[in-house]
Amino acid sequence: MYRKELRVTTAREGDIIDLTEEVRKAVRESGIRDGLVHLFVQHSTAALTTIEFEKGVLADMQRALSVLAPDDLPYAHNTRWGDGNGRSHVKAALVGPSLTVPVGNGELLCGTWQQVVLLELDTNAGRTRTVTCTITGE
Ligand code: ZN
């Protein structure tokens, strides 16, 4: 088993950061040839998924999340806490905090047009996110 913390710096709400190369690097470092990579983001206003890293679909994803958790809804979280990021928590919970990708022959088994991404969903911009990368196998 190999574990590594990936640090991801984001600038603003809606940022989608391509982590694929960082994850590939961790797989190489682990020496594991066949197994699984598990990624978990330790924050309640960021999320992980895969997507084609292409401007059009990235914009489509941001818009889809805005339809699910619109900016102008009265969020109970904002009323209770006043930090203004109720929509961020909801979007993060819908997309989810974790991702598992198979490793075969020392390579990440992602499709050619399938990148591993972190979604920055917080309204409070500019932060460092921690992603725990755990690689198991042999
Ligand atoms: Zn909050």
Short mmCIF file of N, CA and C and ligand atoms in Angstrom, two decimals:
data_model
loop_
_atom_site.label_atom_id
_atom_site.label_comp_id
_atom_site.label_asym_id
_atom_site.label_seq_id
_atom_site.Cartn_x
_atom_site.Cartn_y
_atom_site.Cartn_z
N MET A 1 0.85 -1.20 0.00
CA MET A 1 0.00 0.00 0.00
C MET A 1 0.88 1.25 0.00
N TYR A 2 0.49 2.22 -0.76
CA TYR A 2 1.24 3.47 -0.86
C TYR A 2 0.24 4.61 -0.67
N ARG A 3 0.62 5.60 0.16
CA ARG A 3 -0.30 6.73 0.37
C ARG A 3 0.46 8.03 0.19
N LYS A 4 -0.22 8.98 -0.43
CA LYS A 4 0.38 10.28 -0.68
C LYS A 4 -0.71 11.34 -0.60
N GLU A 5 -0.34 12.49 -0.06
CA GLU A 5 -1.30 13.60 -0.06
C GLU A 5 -0.97 14.52 -1.22
N LEU A 6 -1.95 14.77 -2.06
CA LEU A 6 -1.77 15.70 -3.17
C LEU A 6 -2.32 17.05 -2.72
N ARG A 7 -1.56 18.11 -2.95
CA ARG A 7 -2.02 19.45 -2.60
C ARG A 7 -2.40 20.17 -3.89
N VAL A 8 -3.60 20.72 -3.88
CA VAL A 8 -4.13 21.35 -5.08
C VAL A 8 -4.52 22.79 -4.74
N THR A 9 -3.92 23.73 -5.43
CA THR A 9 -4.25 25.14 -5.19
C THR A 9 -5.30 25.58 -6.20
N THR A 10 -6.37 26.17 -5.70
CA THR A 10 -7.43 26.65 -6.58
C THR A 10 -7.55 28.16 -6.43
N ALA A 11 -8.12 28.80 -7.44
CA ALA A 11 -8.21 30.26 -7.44
C ALA A 11 -9.62 30.76 -7.18
N ARG A 12 -10.62 30.06 -7.74
CA ARG A 12 -11.98 30.58 -7.62
C ARG A 12 -13.04 29.48 -7.73
N GLU A 13 -14.24 29.83 -7.29
CA GLU A 13 -15.39 28.92 -7.41
C GLU A 13 -15.55 28.52 -8.88
N GLY A 14 -15.76 27.23 -9.11
CA GLY A 14 -15.96 26.76 -10.47
C GLY A 14 -14.70 26.23 -11.13
N ASP A 15 -13.54 26.44 -10.49
CA ASP A 15 -12.30 25.89 -11.06
C ASP A 15 -12.41 24.37 -11.16
N ILE A 16 -11.93 23.86 -12.28
CA ILE A 16 -11.83 22.41 -12.46
C ILE A 16 -10.37 22.12 -12.77
N ILE A 17 -9.73 21.38 -11.87
CA ILE A 17 -8.29 21.16 -11.95
C ILE A 17 -8.00 19.73 -12.40
N ASP A 18 -7.20 19.59 -13.43
CA ASP A 18 -6.82 18.27 -13.95
C ASP A 18 -5.73 17.66 -13.06
N LEU A 19 -6.06 16.56 -12.39
CA LEU A 19 -5.11 15.89 -11.49
C LEU A 19 -4.46 14.67 -12.12
N THR A 20 -4.79 14.38 -13.37
CA THR A 20 -4.39 13.10 -13.97
C THR A 20 -2.88 12.87 -13.89
N GLU A 21 -2.09 13.87 -14.26
CA GLU A 21 -0.63 13.68 -14.24
C GLU A 21 -0.09 13.45 -12.83
N GLU A 22 -0.64 14.18 -11.87
CA GLU A 22 -0.23 14.00 -10.46
C GLU A 22 -0.53 12.57 -9.99
N VAL A 23 -1.67 12.07 -10.39
CA VAL A 23 -2.07 10.71 -9.98
C VAL A 23 -1.18 9.69 -10.68
N ARG A 24 -0.89 9.89 -11.96
CA ARG A 24 0.02 8.99 -12.69
C ARG A 24 1.39 8.94 -12.01
N LYS A 25 1.83 10.13 -11.58
CA LYS A 25 3.13 10.23 -10.91
C LYS A 25 3.11 9.41 -9.61
N ALA A 26 2.03 9.52 -8.86
CA ALA A 26 1.91 8.76 -7.61
C ALA A 26 1.92 7.26 -7.89
N VAL A 27 1.28 6.84 -8.97
CA VAL A 27 1.27 5.41 -9.33
C VAL A 27 2.69 4.95 -9.64
N ARG A 28 3.44 5.75 -10.38
CA ARG A 28 4.84 5.40 -10.69
C ARG A 28 5.66 5.28 -9.40
N GLU A 29 5.49 6.27 -8.51
CA GLU A 29 6.23 6.27 -7.25
C GLU A 29 5.91 5.03 -6.40
N SER A 30 4.66 4.59 -6.47
CA SER A 30 4.23 3.47 -5.62
C SER A 30 4.88 2.15 -6.02
N GLY A 31 5.23 2.03 -7.29
CA GLY A 31 5.78 0.77 -7.79
C GLY A 31 4.71 -0.30 -7.97
N ILE A 32 3.45 0.03 -7.70
CA ILE A 32 2.36 -0.95 -7.82
C ILE A 32 1.98 -1.08 -9.30
N ARG A 33 1.90 -2.33 -9.77
CA ARG A 33 1.64 -2.60 -11.19
C ARG A 33 0.17 -2.89 -11.46
N ASP A 34 -0.45 -3.57 -10.51
CA ASP A 34 -1.86 -3.95 -10.69
C ASP A 34 -2.63 -3.74 -9.40
N GLY A 35 -3.66 -2.93 -9.46
CA GLY A 35 -4.43 -2.65 -8.25
C GLY A 35 -5.40 -1.52 -8.46
N LEU A 36 -5.53 -0.68 -7.44
CA LEU A 36 -6.50 0.42 -7.47
C LEU A 36 -5.89 1.68 -6.89
N VAL A 37 -6.27 2.80 -7.46
CA VAL A 37 -5.97 4.10 -6.87
C VAL A 37 -7.28 4.63 -6.28
N HIS A 38 -7.24 4.99 -5.02
CA HIS A 38 -8.39 5.61 -4.40
C HIS A 38 -8.04 7.05 -4.05
N LEU A 39 -8.90 7.97 -4.44
CA LEU A 39 -8.69 9.39 -4.16
C LEU A 39 -9.83 9.90 -3.30
N PHE A 40 -9.46 10.70 -2.29
CA PHE A 40 -10.50 11.25 -1.41
C PHE A 40 -10.13 12.69 -1.08
N VAL A 41 -11.05 13.61 -1.35
CA VAL A 41 -10.79 15.02 -1.03
C VAL A 41 -11.36 15.32 0.36
N GLN A 42 -10.48 15.90 1.20
CA GLN A 42 -10.84 16.07 2.62
C GLN A 42 -11.49 17.43 2.88
N HIS A 43 -12.47 17.75 2.05
CA HIS A 43 -13.14 19.05 2.20
C HIS A 43 -14.60 18.88 1.81
N SER A 44 -15.48 19.66 2.43
CA SER A 44 -16.91 19.52 2.15
C SER A 44 -17.42 20.47 1.07
N THR A 45 -16.50 21.25 0.46
CA THR A 45 -16.93 22.13 -0.63
C THR A 45 -16.04 21.94 -1.87
N ALA A 46 -15.46 20.76 -2.00
CA ALA A 46 -14.73 20.37 -3.21
C ALA A 46 -15.15 18.95 -3.53
N ALA A 47 -14.92 18.51 -4.77
CA ALA A 47 -15.36 17.18 -5.19
C ALA A 47 -14.42 16.61 -6.23
N LEU A 48 -14.53 15.30 -6.43
CA LEU A 48 -13.71 14.60 -7.43
C LEU A 48 -14.60 13.85 -8.40
N THR A 49 -14.18 13.86 -9.67
CA THR A 49 -14.86 13.04 -10.68
C THR A 49 -13.92 12.87 -11.87
N THR A 50 -14.42 12.26 -12.93
CA THR A 50 -13.68 12.27 -14.18
C THR A 50 -14.52 13.00 -15.21
N ILE A 51 -13.81 13.60 -16.18
CA ILE A 51 -14.49 14.33 -17.26
C ILE A 51 -13.51 14.49 -18.41
N GLU A 52 -14.00 14.76 -19.59
CA GLU A 52 -13.11 15.14 -20.69
C GLU A 52 -12.67 16.58 -20.41
N PHE A 53 -11.36 16.80 -20.33
CA PHE A 53 -10.86 18.11 -19.95
C PHE A 53 -10.84 19.02 -21.18
N GLU A 54 -12.02 19.49 -21.52
CA GLU A 54 -12.23 20.31 -22.72
C GLU A 54 -13.14 21.46 -22.29
N LYS A 55 -12.79 22.67 -22.69
CA LYS A 55 -13.47 23.88 -22.22
C LYS A 55 -15.00 23.83 -22.29
N GLY A 56 -15.52 23.30 -23.39
CA GLY A 56 -16.97 23.25 -23.58
C GLY A 56 -17.64 22.41 -22.50
N VAL A 57 -17.15 21.21 -22.31
CA VAL A 57 -17.81 20.32 -21.35
C VAL A 57 -17.55 20.78 -19.91
N LEU A 58 -16.41 21.45 -19.68
CA LEU A 58 -16.17 21.99 -18.33
C LEU A 58 -17.21 23.07 -18.01
N ALA A 59 -17.50 23.92 -19.00
CA ALA A 59 -18.53 24.95 -18.81
C ALA A 59 -19.91 24.31 -18.63
N ASP A 60 -20.16 23.25 -19.40
CA ASP A 60 -21.45 22.54 -19.28
C ASP A 60 -21.62 21.95 -17.88
N MET A 61 -20.53 21.42 -17.33
CA MET A 61 -20.58 20.82 -16.00
C MET A 61 -20.89 21.89 -14.95
N GLN A 62 -20.21 23.04 -15.06
CA GLN A 62 -20.46 24.12 -14.11
C GLN A 62 -21.92 24.59 -14.19
N ARG A 63 -22.43 24.68 -15.43
CA ARG A 63 -23.81 25.13 -15.59
C ARG A 63 -24.78 24.09 -15.00
N ALA A 64 -24.51 22.82 -15.25
CA ALA A 64 -25.39 21.76 -14.73
C ALA A 64 -25.44 21.82 -13.20
N LEU A 65 -24.30 22.05 -12.57
CA LEU A 65 -24.28 22.14 -11.10
C LEU A 65 -25.05 23.36 -10.62
N SER A 66 -25.01 24.43 -11.41
CA SER A 66 -25.76 25.64 -11.04
C SER A 66 -27.26 25.46 -11.18
N VAL A 67 -27.66 24.53 -12.05
CA VAL A 67 -29.09 24.21 -12.18
C VAL A 67 -29.53 23.40 -10.96
N LEU A 68 -28.67 22.46 -10.53
CA LEU A 68 -29.00 21.60 -9.38
C LEU A 68 -29.01 22.38 -8.07
N ALA A 69 -28.06 23.31 -7.93
CA ALA A 69 -27.95 24.11 -6.70
C ALA A 69 -27.74 25.58 -7.11
N PRO A 70 -28.83 26.25 -7.50
CA PRO A 70 -28.74 27.62 -8.03
C PRO A 70 -28.19 28.62 -7.00
N ASP A 71 -27.55 29.66 -7.54
CA ASP A 71 -26.94 30.71 -6.70
C ASP A 71 -27.98 31.42 -5.83
N ASP A 72 -29.20 31.61 -6.40
CA ASP A 72 -30.16 32.51 -5.76
C ASP A 72 -31.19 31.82 -4.87
N LEU A 73 -30.96 30.56 -4.51
CA LEU A 73 -31.88 29.92 -3.56
C LEU A 73 -31.53 30.37 -2.14
N PRO A 74 -32.53 30.45 -1.27
CA PRO A 74 -32.21 30.73 0.14
C PRO A 74 -31.72 29.45 0.83
N TYR A 75 -30.43 29.35 1.08
CA TYR A 75 -29.85 28.14 1.69
C TYR A 75 -29.90 28.25 3.22
N ALA A 76 -30.42 27.22 3.86
CA ALA A 76 -30.50 27.19 5.32
C ALA A 76 -29.11 27.28 5.94
N HIS A 77 -28.12 26.67 5.27
CA HIS A 77 -26.73 26.72 5.78
C HIS A 77 -26.26 28.17 5.88
N ASN A 78 -26.60 28.98 4.90
CA ASN A 78 -26.17 30.40 4.92
C ASN A 78 -26.85 31.15 6.06
N THR A 79 -28.11 30.84 6.30
CA THR A 79 -28.84 31.47 7.40
C THR A 79 -28.22 31.09 8.75
N ARG A 80 -27.88 29.80 8.88
CA ARG A 80 -27.32 29.32 10.16
C ARG A 80 -25.89 29.77 10.40
N TRP A 81 -25.07 29.76 9.35
CA TRP A 81 -23.63 29.98 9.52
C TRP A 81 -23.13 31.30 8.93
N GLY A 82 -23.85 31.82 7.97
CA GLY A 82 -23.47 33.09 7.38
C GLY A 82 -22.20 33.07 6.55
N ASP A 83 -21.75 31.87 6.15
CA ASP A 83 -20.53 31.84 5.33
C ASP A 83 -20.83 31.84 3.82
N GLY A 84 -22.12 31.83 3.48
CA GLY A 84 -22.51 32.07 2.08
C GLY A 84 -22.19 30.96 1.10
N ASN A 85 -21.85 29.75 1.61
CA ASN A 85 -21.47 28.70 0.66
C ASN A 85 -22.39 27.49 0.72
N GLY A 86 -23.66 27.73 1.03
CA GLY A 86 -24.64 26.64 1.06
C GLY A 86 -24.65 25.86 -0.25
N ARG A 87 -24.65 26.58 -1.37
CA ARG A 87 -24.69 25.90 -2.68
C ARG A 87 -23.43 25.05 -2.88
N SER A 88 -22.30 25.50 -2.34
CA SER A 88 -21.03 24.77 -2.51
C SER A 88 -21.10 23.41 -1.84
N HIS A 89 -21.65 23.38 -0.62
CA HIS A 89 -21.78 22.11 0.11
C HIS A 89 -22.70 21.15 -0.65
N VAL A 90 -23.80 21.68 -1.17
CA VAL A 90 -24.77 20.83 -1.88
C VAL A 90 -24.15 20.25 -3.15
N LYS A 91 -23.48 21.10 -3.94
CA LYS A 91 -22.83 20.61 -5.17
C LYS A 91 -21.78 19.55 -4.85
N ALA A 92 -20.98 19.81 -3.82
CA ALA A 92 -19.91 18.86 -3.45
C ALA A 92 -20.50 17.51 -3.05
N ALA A 93 -21.59 17.54 -2.30
CA ALA A 93 -22.21 16.28 -1.86
C ALA A 93 -22.80 15.52 -3.05
N LEU A 94 -23.34 16.26 -4.03
CA LEU A 94 -23.92 15.59 -5.20
C LEU A 94 -22.86 14.92 -6.06
N VAL A 95 -21.73 15.57 -6.26
CA VAL A 95 -20.67 14.99 -7.10
C VAL A 95 -19.91 13.92 -6.32
N GLY A 96 -19.63 14.18 -5.05
CA GLY A 96 -18.98 13.20 -4.19
C GLY A 96 -17.52 13.50 -3.94
N PRO A 97 -17.00 12.99 -2.81
CA PRO A 97 -15.63 13.30 -2.39
C PRO A 97 -14.58 12.29 -2.84
N SER A 98 -14.97 11.20 -3.51
CA SER A 98 -13.97 10.16 -3.78
C SER A 98 -14.10 9.56 -5.17
N LEU A 99 -13.04 8.87 -5.54
CA LEU A 99 -12.98 8.28 -6.88
C LEU A 99 -12.01 7.09 -6.80
N THR A 100 -12.34 6.02 -7.49
CA THR A 100 -11.45 4.86 -7.58
C THR A 100 -11.14 4.59 -9.04
N VAL A 101 -9.87 4.41 -9.36
CA VAL A 101 -9.45 4.14 -10.74
C VAL A 101 -8.56 2.89 -10.72
N PRO A 102 -8.80 1.96 -11.62
CA PRO A 102 -7.93 0.78 -11.67
C PRO A 102 -6.55 1.10 -12.22
N VAL A 103 -5.58 0.30 -11.77
CA VAL A 103 -4.20 0.39 -12.25
C VAL A 103 -3.86 -0.96 -12.88
N GLY A 104 -3.38 -0.93 -14.11
CA GLY A 104 -2.99 -2.18 -14.79
C GLY A 104 -1.66 -1.97 -15.48
N ASN A 105 -0.74 -2.92 -15.27
CA ASN A 105 0.58 -2.82 -15.90
C ASN A 105 1.29 -1.51 -15.56
N GLY A 106 1.04 -1.02 -14.35
CA GLY A 106 1.69 0.21 -13.88
C GLY A 106 1.07 1.49 -14.42
N GLU A 107 -0.03 1.36 -15.16
CA GLU A 107 -0.68 2.54 -15.75
C GLU A 107 -2.07 2.75 -15.15
N LEU A 108 -2.44 4.04 -15.10
CA LEU A 108 -3.80 4.40 -14.71
C LEU A 108 -4.73 4.00 -15.86
N LEU A 109 -5.76 3.20 -15.55
CA LEU A 109 -6.63 2.71 -16.63
C LEU A 109 -7.81 3.67 -16.85
N CYS A 110 -7.48 4.88 -17.28
CA CYS A 110 -8.49 5.88 -17.68
C CYS A 110 -8.62 5.86 -19.19
N GLY A 111 -9.76 6.25 -19.69
CA GLY A 111 -9.93 6.41 -21.13
C GLY A 111 -9.10 7.58 -21.63
N THR A 112 -8.87 7.63 -22.92
CA THR A 112 -8.06 8.69 -23.53
C THR A 112 -8.64 10.07 -23.24
N TRP A 113 -9.98 10.17 -23.26
CA TRP A 113 -10.63 11.47 -23.08
C TRP A 113 -11.26 11.57 -21.70
N GLN A 114 -10.64 10.91 -20.76
CA GLN A 114 -11.20 10.86 -19.40
C GLN A 114 -10.12 11.28 -18.42
N GLN A 115 -10.23 12.49 -17.91
CA GLN A 115 -9.25 13.00 -16.96
C GLN A 115 -9.83 12.97 -15.54
N VAL A 116 -8.93 12.83 -14.57
CA VAL A 116 -9.29 12.89 -13.16
C VAL A 116 -9.26 14.36 -12.74
N VAL A 117 -10.38 14.85 -12.20
CA VAL A 117 -10.44 16.28 -11.88
C VAL A 117 -10.94 16.54 -10.46
N LEU A 118 -10.47 17.67 -9.94
CA LEU A 118 -11.00 18.20 -8.69
C LEU A 118 -11.87 19.40 -9.04
N LEU A 119 -13.05 19.46 -8.45
CA LEU A 119 -13.93 20.61 -8.64
C LEU A 119 -13.84 21.51 -7.41
N GLU A 120 -13.47 22.75 -7.63
CA GLU A 120 -13.50 23.75 -6.55
C GLU A 120 -14.89 24.37 -6.57
N LEU A 121 -15.65 24.15 -5.51
CA LEU A 121 -17.04 24.59 -5.50
C LEU A 121 -17.31 25.68 -4.47
N ASP A 122 -16.29 26.05 -3.71
CA ASP A 122 -16.53 27.03 -2.64
C ASP A 122 -16.62 28.44 -3.18
N THR A 123 -17.53 29.20 -2.56
CA THR A 123 -17.70 30.62 -2.93
C THR A 123 -16.55 31.46 -2.39
N ASN A 124 -15.87 30.96 -1.35
CA ASN A 124 -14.73 31.67 -0.78
C ASN A 124 -13.48 31.22 -1.54
N ALA A 125 -13.02 32.09 -2.42
CA ALA A 125 -12.02 31.69 -3.42
C ALA A 125 -10.61 31.54 -2.86
N GLY A 126 -9.81 30.80 -3.61
CA GLY A 126 -8.38 30.72 -3.36
C GLY A 126 -8.00 29.93 -2.13
N ARG A 127 -7.76 28.64 -2.30
CA ARG A 127 -7.40 27.81 -1.17
C ARG A 127 -6.59 26.61 -1.63
N THR A 128 -6.00 25.93 -0.67
CA THR A 128 -5.27 24.70 -0.97
C THR A 128 -6.11 23.52 -0.51
N ARG A 129 -6.33 22.59 -1.42
CA ARG A 129 -7.12 21.41 -1.14
C ARG A 129 -6.21 20.21 -0.98
N THR A 130 -6.55 19.33 -0.05
CA THR A 130 -5.78 18.11 0.17
C THR A 130 -6.56 16.91 -0.36
N VAL A 131 -5.91 16.15 -1.23
CA VAL A 131 -6.50 14.93 -1.76
C VAL A 131 -5.63 13.76 -1.31
N THR A 132 -6.21 12.84 -0.57
CA THR A 132 -5.48 11.65 -0.14
C THR A 132 -5.54 10.61 -1.24
N CYS A 133 -4.37 10.20 -1.68
CA CYS A 133 -4.24 9.24 -2.77
C CYS A 133 -3.71 7.93 -2.17
N THR A 134 -4.50 6.89 -2.20
CA THR A 134 -4.11 5.59 -1.63
C THR A 134 -4.05 4.57 -2.76
N ILE A 135 -2.92 3.92 -2.91
CA ILE A 135 -2.75 2.97 -3.99
C ILE A 135 -2.51 1.59 -3.37
N THR A 136 -3.37 0.65 -3.74
CA THR A 136 -3.25 -0.70 -3.21
C THR A 136 -3.09 -1.68 -4.37
N GLY A 137 -2.46 -2.78 -4.09
CA GLY A 137 -2.26 -3.80 -5.13
C GLY A 137 -0.88 -4.39 -4.98
N GLU A 138 -0.35 -4.90 -6.10
CA GLU A 138 0.96 -5.56 -6.05
C GLU A 138 1.81 -5.21 -7.24
ZN ZN B 1 -20.19 26.35 4.80
#
